[in-house]
Short mmCIF file of C-alpha atoms in Angstrom, two decimals:
data_model
loop_
_atom_site.label_atom_id
_atom_site.label_comp_id
_atom_site.label_asym_id
_atom_site.label_seq_id
_atom_site.Cartn_x
_atom_site.Cartn_y
_atom_site.Cartn_z
CA MET A 1 -0.09 0.01 0.02
CA ARG A 2 1.54 3.37 -1.04
CA ALA A 3 2.28 5.84 1.81
CA ASN A 4 0.34 9.19 1.80
CA HIS A 5 3.49 11.08 2.50
CA GLU A 6 7.29 10.51 1.76
CA VAL A 7 10.53 11.69 3.07
CA ALA A 8 11.27 12.79 -0.55
CA GLN A 9 8.38 15.20 -0.40
CA VAL A 10 10.15 17.17 2.42
CA LEU A 11 13.42 17.10 0.63
CA ARG A 12 12.03 18.41 -2.62
CA GLN A 13 10.14 21.15 -0.63
CA HIS A 14 13.22 22.41 1.17
CA TRP A 15 16.10 21.32 -1.12
CA THR A 16 17.82 24.79 -1.55
CA GLU A 17 18.06 25.14 2.34
CA VAL A 18 19.31 21.56 2.55
CA GLU A 19 22.02 22.00 0.17
CA HIS A 20 23.44 24.92 2.32
CA HIS A 21 22.59 23.23 5.74
CA PRO A 22 25.81 23.55 7.80
CA GLN A 23 25.22 20.23 9.63
CA ILE A 24 24.68 18.22 6.37
CA ASN A 25 27.85 16.86 5.01
CA ARG A 26 28.65 16.07 1.25
CA TRP A 27 28.12 12.36 1.67
CA GLN A 28 24.90 12.85 3.39
CA LEU A 29 23.76 15.53 0.77
CA ARG A 30 24.53 12.96 -2.02
CA THR A 31 22.44 10.33 -0.36
CA LEU A 32 19.54 12.81 0.27
CA SER A 33 19.68 13.86 -3.38
CA ALA A 34 19.23 10.09 -4.46
CA LEU A 35 16.19 9.79 -2.15
CA LYS A 36 14.67 13.01 -3.54
CA ARG A 37 15.04 11.78 -7.15
CA CYS A 38 13.87 8.12 -6.46
CA ARG A 39 11.08 6.88 -8.87
CA THR A 40 10.88 10.33 -10.70
CA ALA A 41 11.66 11.30 -14.32
CA HIS A 42 15.17 12.53 -13.00
CA LEU A 43 16.38 8.90 -12.89
CA GLY A 44 14.58 7.88 -16.15
CA GLY A 45 12.49 4.82 -16.64
CA HIS A 46 10.35 3.07 -19.16
CA VAL A 47 7.04 3.18 -20.87
CA ASP A 48 4.80 0.09 -20.75
CA ALA A 49 1.76 -0.57 -22.92
CA CYS A 50 -0.93 -3.26 -22.80
CA THR A 51 -1.08 -5.31 -25.97
CA ASP A 52 -4.75 -6.16 -25.25
CA CYS A 53 -6.51 -2.75 -24.32
CA GLY A 54 -3.73 -0.25 -25.29
CA THR A 55 -3.19 1.27 -21.65
CA THR A 56 0.04 2.88 -21.30
CA ARG A 57 2.13 3.41 -18.02
CA ILE A 58 5.23 5.26 -17.02
CA SER A 59 7.54 3.53 -14.69
CA TYR A 60 10.42 5.58 -13.08
CA ASN A 61 13.61 3.98 -11.90
CA SER A 62 14.53 3.53 -8.16
CA CYS A 63 17.62 5.10 -6.48
CA ARG A 64 18.27 1.61 -4.76
CA ASN A 65 19.95 3.55 -1.97
CA ARG A 66 20.19 1.65 1.27
CA HIS A 67 18.80 4.57 3.16
CA CYS A 68 15.75 4.95 1.02
CA PRO A 69 12.35 4.10 2.54
CA LYS A 70 11.06 2.92 -1.04
CA CYS A 71 13.80 0.67 -2.05
CA GLN A 72 14.39 -1.80 0.76
CA GLY A 73 11.41 -4.26 0.31
CA LYS A 74 12.93 -6.36 -2.41
CA ASN A 75 16.51 -6.20 -0.85
CA ARG A 76 15.11 -7.50 2.27
CA GLU A 77 13.39 -10.39 0.92
CA GLU A 78 16.39 -11.50 -1.17
CA TRP A 79 18.62 -11.35 1.75
CA ILE A 80 16.36 -13.20 3.92
CA SER A 81 15.93 -16.00 1.15
CA LYS A 82 19.70 -16.41 1.29
CA ARG A 83 19.90 -16.57 5.06
CA GLU A 84 17.08 -19.31 5.13
CA ALA A 85 19.40 -22.00 4.03
CA GLU A 86 21.97 -21.02 6.75
CA LEU A 87 19.49 -21.56 9.66
CA LEU A 88 20.70 -23.86 12.38
CA PRO A 89 18.16 -26.23 13.92
CA VAL A 90 18.93 -24.72 17.48
CA PRO A 91 17.55 -22.03 19.78
CA TYR A 92 18.53 -18.51 18.83
CA PHE A 93 18.69 -15.48 21.30
CA HIS A 94 18.17 -11.84 20.46
CA VAL A 95 20.86 -9.83 22.14
CA VAL A 96 21.00 -6.06 22.01
CA PHE A 97 24.16 -4.03 22.69
CA THR A 98 23.41 -0.33 23.34
CA LEU A 99 25.96 2.50 23.45
CA PRO A 100 25.45 5.31 26.10
CA ASP A 101 24.47 8.87 24.98
CA THR A 102 27.73 10.04 26.03
CA LEU A 103 29.05 8.82 22.66
CA ASN A 104 26.37 10.66 20.64
CA GLN A 105 28.37 13.63 19.83
CA LEU A 106 31.58 11.57 18.83
CA ALA A 107 29.20 9.45 16.60
CA MET A 108 28.24 12.43 14.66
CA TYR A 109 31.86 13.41 13.84
CA GLN A 110 33.67 9.97 13.93
CA PRO A 111 30.68 7.58 13.01
CA LYS A 112 32.92 4.86 11.33
CA ALA A 113 35.28 4.58 14.30
CA VAL A 114 32.28 4.51 16.79
CA TYR A 115 30.25 2.00 14.81
CA ASP A 116 33.14 -0.30 13.85
CA SER A 117 34.12 -0.38 17.55
CA LEU A 118 30.54 -1.36 18.42
CA PHE A 119 30.73 -4.46 16.14
CA GLU A 120 34.06 -5.39 17.39
CA ALA A 121 33.25 -5.06 21.19
CA ALA A 122 29.88 -6.83 20.85
CA TRP A 123 31.49 -9.75 19.12
CA GLN A 124 34.47 -9.84 21.44
CA THR A 125 32.19 -9.92 24.31
CA VAL A 126 30.01 -12.90 23.01
CA ARG A 127 33.11 -14.75 22.02
CA CYS A 128 34.76 -14.10 25.48
CA PHE A 129 31.80 -15.66 27.30
CA ALA A 130 31.26 -18.39 24.90
CA LYS A 131 34.72 -19.76 25.15
CA ASP A 132 34.83 -19.76 28.79
CA PRO A 133 33.95 -23.28 30.13
CA LYS A 134 32.00 -21.83 32.92
CA HIS A 135 29.65 -20.53 30.48
CA LEU A 136 29.80 -22.55 27.31
CA GLY A 137 33.31 -23.63 26.32
CA ALA A 138 32.80 -23.52 22.51
CA ARG A 139 33.13 -21.19 19.48
CA ALA A 140 30.08 -19.13 18.90
CA GLY A 141 28.46 -17.36 16.10
CA MET A 142 26.55 -14.03 15.61
CA ILE A 143 24.70 -12.08 13.17
CA ALA A 144 24.71 -8.24 14.16
CA ILE A 145 22.62 -5.57 12.61
CA LEU A 146 23.32 -1.88 13.29
CA HIS A 147 20.54 0.57 14.11
CA THR A 148 21.51 4.18 14.92
CA TRP A 149 18.08 5.79 15.62
CA GLY A 150 15.41 5.93 18.26
CA GLN A 151 11.59 6.28 17.56
CA THR A 152 11.88 10.13 17.51
CA LEU A 153 14.91 10.09 15.05
CA SER A 154 17.32 10.80 17.78
CA LEU A 155 20.69 9.41 17.79
CA HIS A 156 20.59 5.87 19.55
CA PRO A 157 23.25 3.66 18.26
CA HIS A 158 22.76 -0.11 19.07
CA LEU A 159 23.34 -3.62 17.60
CA HIS A 160 20.50 -6.12 17.23
CA CYS A 161 22.35 -9.38 17.34
CA ILE A 162 21.21 -13.07 16.63
CA VAL A 163 23.11 -15.61 18.76
CA PRO A 164 22.56 -19.39 18.39
CA GLY A 165 22.28 -21.08 21.73
CA GLY A 166 25.29 -23.14 21.71
CA GLY A 167 28.72 -23.53 19.84
CA LEU A 168 31.31 -25.86 18.39
CA THR A 169 33.86 -27.30 20.71
CA LYS A 170 37.46 -27.64 19.70
CA HIS A 171 36.73 -31.35 18.73
CA GLN A 172 34.14 -30.00 16.37
CA LYS A 173 31.20 -31.22 18.42
CA TRP A 174 28.03 -29.27 19.01
CA LYS A 175 27.56 -27.93 22.62
CA THR A 176 24.14 -26.56 23.58
CA ALA A 177 23.80 -23.53 25.84
CA LYS A 178 22.80 -23.98 29.58
CA THR A 179 19.35 -25.51 30.43
CA GLN A 180 18.90 -26.98 27.10
CA GLY A 181 19.53 -23.78 25.10
CA LYS A 182 17.11 -21.51 27.25
CA TYR A 183 19.78 -19.47 28.83
CA LEU A 184 22.76 -17.73 27.11
CA PHE A 185 25.12 -15.55 29.44
CA PRO A 186 24.64 -13.31 32.47
CA VAL A 187 23.82 -9.76 31.07
CA LYS A 188 25.03 -7.90 33.87
CA ALA A 189 28.57 -9.36 33.58
CA MET A 190 28.32 -9.02 29.79
CA SER A 191 27.53 -5.25 30.26
CA LYS A 192 30.79 -4.61 32.14
CA VAL A 193 32.88 -6.74 29.66
CA PHE A 194 31.20 -5.06 26.77
CA ARG A 195 32.11 -1.49 28.16
CA ALA A 196 35.78 -2.54 28.67
CA LYS A 197 35.98 -4.06 25.07
CA TYR A 198 34.44 -1.17 23.55
CA VAL A 199 36.85 1.44 25.10
CA LYS A 200 39.76 -0.77 23.93
CA ALA A 201 38.37 -1.05 20.39
CA LEU A 202 37.64 2.78 20.36
CA LYS A 203 41.29 3.59 21.48
CA ALA A 204 42.70 1.37 18.74
CA ARG A 205 40.99 3.62 16.10
CA ILE A 206 41.11 7.04 17.56
CA ILE A 207 42.73 8.98 20.46
CA PRO A 208 39.56 10.02 22.64
CA GLU A 209 39.76 12.60 25.27
CA LYS A 210 40.45 11.30 28.83
CA GLU A 211 37.36 12.97 30.18
CA LEU A 212 35.27 10.96 27.66
CA ILE A 213 36.90 7.64 28.79
CA ASN A 214 36.26 8.45 32.40
CA GLU A 215 32.76 9.42 31.84
CA LEU A 216 32.26 6.03 29.85
CA PHE A 217 33.37 3.96 32.71
CA GLN A 218 31.16 5.85 35.08
CA LYS A 219 28.10 4.95 33.08
CA ALA A 220 26.14 1.65 33.42
CA TRP A 221 26.20 0.06 29.99
CA VAL A 222 23.17 -1.92 28.67
CA VAL A 223 23.12 -5.33 27.24
CA TYR A 224 19.90 -7.08 26.91
CA ALA A 225 19.16 -10.75 26.06
CA LYS A 226 15.76 -11.62 25.11
CA ARG A 227 14.26 -15.19 25.61
CA PRO A 228 15.14 -17.57 22.67
CA PHE A 229 13.10 -17.64 19.71
CA GLY A 230 10.39 -20.42 19.74
CA HIS A 231 11.67 -21.90 16.33
CA PRO A 232 14.38 -21.03 13.83
CA LYS A 233 11.73 -19.93 11.38
CA ALA A 234 10.91 -17.19 13.90
CA VAL A 235 14.34 -15.84 13.34
CA LEU A 236 13.54 -15.17 9.75
CA GLU A 237 10.45 -13.32 10.66
CA TYR A 238 12.65 -11.27 13.17
CA LEU A 239 15.23 -10.48 10.53
CA GLY A 240 12.59 -9.38 8.07
CA ARG A 241 11.78 -6.72 10.55
CA TYR A 242 15.22 -5.53 11.31
CA THR A 243 17.59 -6.00 8.66
CA HIS A 244 16.82 -3.39 6.02
CA LYS A 245 14.99 -0.88 8.03
CA VAL A 246 15.73 2.74 7.52
CA ALA A 247 15.47 5.62 10.20
CA ILE A 248 11.72 6.24 9.47
CA SER A 249 9.26 4.57 7.03
CA ASN A 250 6.96 6.67 4.83
CA HIS A 251 4.00 5.11 6.39
CA ARG A 252 5.01 6.72 9.79
CA ILE A 253 4.71 10.41 8.25
CA LEU A 254 1.26 11.58 8.94
CA ASP A 255 1.48 14.99 7.49
CA ILE A 256 3.87 17.40 5.68
CA GLY A 257 3.00 21.13 6.06
CA PRO A 258 4.90 24.21 4.86
CA LYS A 259 6.87 24.53 8.13
CA GLN A 260 6.45 21.06 10.00
CA THR A 261 6.43 17.44 9.41
CA THR A 262 4.37 15.20 11.80
CA PHE A 263 5.08 11.51 12.19
CA SER A 264 3.98 8.79 14.66
CA TYR A 265 6.27 6.97 17.11
CA LYS A 266 6.09 4.44 19.99
CA ASP A 267 6.93 5.45 23.46
CA TYR A 268 8.34 2.21 25.06
CA ARG A 269 8.51 3.94 28.51
CA GLN A 270 4.62 3.96 28.30
CA GLY A 271 4.17 0.38 27.10
CA ALA A 272 4.77 1.09 23.37
CA LYS A 273 1.92 3.76 23.43
CA LYS A 274 1.38 5.24 19.95
CA LEU A 275 2.08 9.12 19.94
CA GLU A 276 2.74 11.84 17.41
CA MET A 277 5.44 14.29 17.14
CA SER A 278 5.88 17.46 14.93
CA LEU A 279 9.35 18.70 13.92
CA ASP A 280 10.35 21.77 11.98
CA ASN A 281 10.89 20.56 8.40
CA LEU A 282 14.68 21.21 8.37
CA GLU A 283 15.10 19.70 11.81
CA PHE A 284 13.37 16.66 10.59
CA ILE A 285 15.86 16.45 7.59
CA ARG A 286 18.76 16.92 9.84
CA ARG A 287 17.64 14.27 12.14
CA PHE A 288 17.18 11.88 9.20
CA SER A 289 20.62 12.76 7.95
CA MET A 290 22.21 11.75 11.24
CA HIS A 291 21.33 8.09 10.31
CA ILE A 292 23.00 7.95 6.85
CA LEU A 293 25.97 5.67 7.46
CA PRO A 294 29.49 6.53 6.19
CA LYS A 295 30.40 5.33 2.74
CA GLY A 296 31.28 1.57 2.72
CA LEU A 297 30.28 0.94 6.17
CA VAL A 298 28.80 -2.57 6.40
CA ARG A 299 25.67 -2.51 8.74
CA ILE A 300 24.95 -6.37 8.79
CA ARG A 301 27.91 -8.49 9.85
CA HIS A 302 28.37 -12.22 10.44
CA PHE A 303 30.84 -13.53 13.02
CA GLY A 304 32.29 -16.85 14.32
CA ILE A 305 30.80 -20.11 13.11
CA LEU A 306 28.25 -17.82 11.10
CA GLY A 307 31.08 -15.87 9.43
CA SER A 308 31.29 -15.78 5.70
CA SER A 309 34.56 -17.77 5.54
CA ALA A 310 33.41 -20.40 8.00
CA LYS A 311 29.64 -20.98 7.57
CA HIS A 312 30.04 -23.15 4.37
CA LEU A 313 31.81 -25.66 6.61
CA THR A 314 30.38 -25.14 10.01
CA ILE A 315 26.60 -25.15 8.97
CA PRO A 316 26.73 -28.59 7.31
CA LEU A 317 28.86 -30.02 10.22
CA ILE A 318 26.34 -28.86 12.86
CA HIS A 319 23.45 -30.38 10.92
CA ARG A 320 25.24 -33.67 10.70
CA GLU A 321 26.19 -33.49 14.54
CA LEU A 322 22.65 -32.97 15.31
CA GLY A 323 21.35 -35.62 12.86
CA ILE A 324 19.08 -33.09 11.19
CA PRO A 325 19.38 -32.64 7.36
CA ILE A 326 19.57 -29.14 5.73
CA PRO A 327 15.94 -28.55 4.44
CA ASP A 328 15.32 -27.37 1.07
CA PRO A 329 14.56 -23.65 1.19
CA GLU A 330 10.98 -22.83 0.78
CA PRO A 331 10.07 -20.65 -2.29
CA ARG A 332 9.50 -17.02 -1.52
CA ILE A 333 7.72 -14.31 -3.25
CA LEU A 334 10.44 -11.69 -3.59
CA GLU A 335 8.20 -8.95 -5.12
CA SER A 336 4.56 -8.54 -5.05
CA TYR A 337 4.59 -5.94 -8.00
CA ASN A 338 3.96 -7.66 -11.31
CA PRO A 339 5.31 -5.42 -14.18
CA ARG A 340 3.31 -7.25 -16.72
CA TYR A 341 -0.12 -6.83 -15.04
CA CYS A 342 -2.39 -4.40 -16.59
CA PRO A 343 -4.28 -2.29 -14.20
CA CYS A 344 -7.10 -1.71 -16.86
CA CYS A 345 -8.02 -5.12 -18.29
CA LYS A 346 -6.36 -7.05 -15.43
CA LYS A 347 -4.26 -9.23 -17.66
CA GLU A 348 -0.65 -9.89 -17.84
CA SER A 349 -0.22 -8.21 -21.24
CA MET A 350 1.99 -5.16 -20.53
CA VAL A 351 5.27 -4.99 -22.53
CA SER A 352 7.90 -2.33 -22.52
CA ILE A 353 7.86 -0.02 -25.56
CA GLN A 354 10.23 2.79 -24.78
CA ARG A 355 13.09 3.56 -22.56
CA LEU A 356 13.26 7.01 -20.88
CA PRO A 357 16.50 8.71 -20.48
CA LYS A 358 17.40 10.38 -17.17
CA ARG A 359 16.13 13.75 -18.35
CA GLY A 360 12.65 12.35 -18.21
CA PRO A 361 10.00 11.33 -20.77
CA PRO A 362 8.99 13.28 -23.81
CA LYS A 363 5.94 15.45 -23.65
CA ALA A 364 3.96 13.03 -26.01
CA VAL A 365 4.32 10.46 -23.28
CA PHE A 366 2.90 12.60 -20.50
CA SER A 367 -0.50 12.57 -22.51
CA SER A 368 -0.76 8.86 -21.60
CA VAL A 369 -1.88 7.12 -18.47
CA ALA A 370 1.10 7.63 -16.23
CA THR A 371 1.57 5.65 -12.97
CA GLN A 372 4.55 5.54 -10.77
CA PHE A 373 5.22 2.54 -8.76
#
């Protein structure tokens, strides 16, 4: 279902001011420009016509940017489809590693160092507890997904991690986590180790001020481990919600006025109560821009026995250990949109008759029935 309002609308409405905004850098501006032009004549497209009833339709190209609210559906489904064959028949835990707001200012000016350190510290923490015989005594694995936003578009860097409830011993035997995979590691102890690992990782990348380090050690850091998923398939449902999210979806935008943008959000301090917030349009854009990741930064990473260099060996090995064959992946519908479907005669009879350059379609085409998708 098409959203009534879009982030792109706010950008087009205030683009001149956005281009000269002192808190939006060149890389962010380049990304915002792609979002502004997504599925418009600026990116070109093609003209389709129905061979049965003669209906014509203009389809404009997508920007395919990973921060675009309109371009993530297909990418998400394709990624999940690939992960389905890698699911282990074991309990999985959802672990969240959150950075304190003390690091927010540094994250705005040194985002790569802050976020790379977050990935490293989270994995080193899980790995440290997993290899300890008191907790597990085995090699663990982890899939980590970076989110940088809160519900009100504030800066709130955290990792959503999927951790199998067990690991491989040095003899390549599968070892299940405590209480038959119902308990992972003590989160209070993990929080302290995570803090120390993070400071060490950050110091390896930049030279932070001593005052910042002292303040970080005075803070209580948060690691949260949810109960294990009921079934490995539930992991896929979870991943579908988190992997390709952007800072705000178009469906959450309720109104775009000349001066303010109004959107919905959930207040988890009030039991996920749904509320509304209005921001000045440029402030809305500035907050959205804070969540544009640095060029080349990978926001979904695999570690340990689920790492890209190891999983082709470890996944079949674990299945053999547990005596459970790897299931054939179920077919998934990767895209609900059918480009051959005619909206007029309801038949699959649309064919492409003209390719449109990036400067947009000729005037003659505009007289036809035009629909963006």
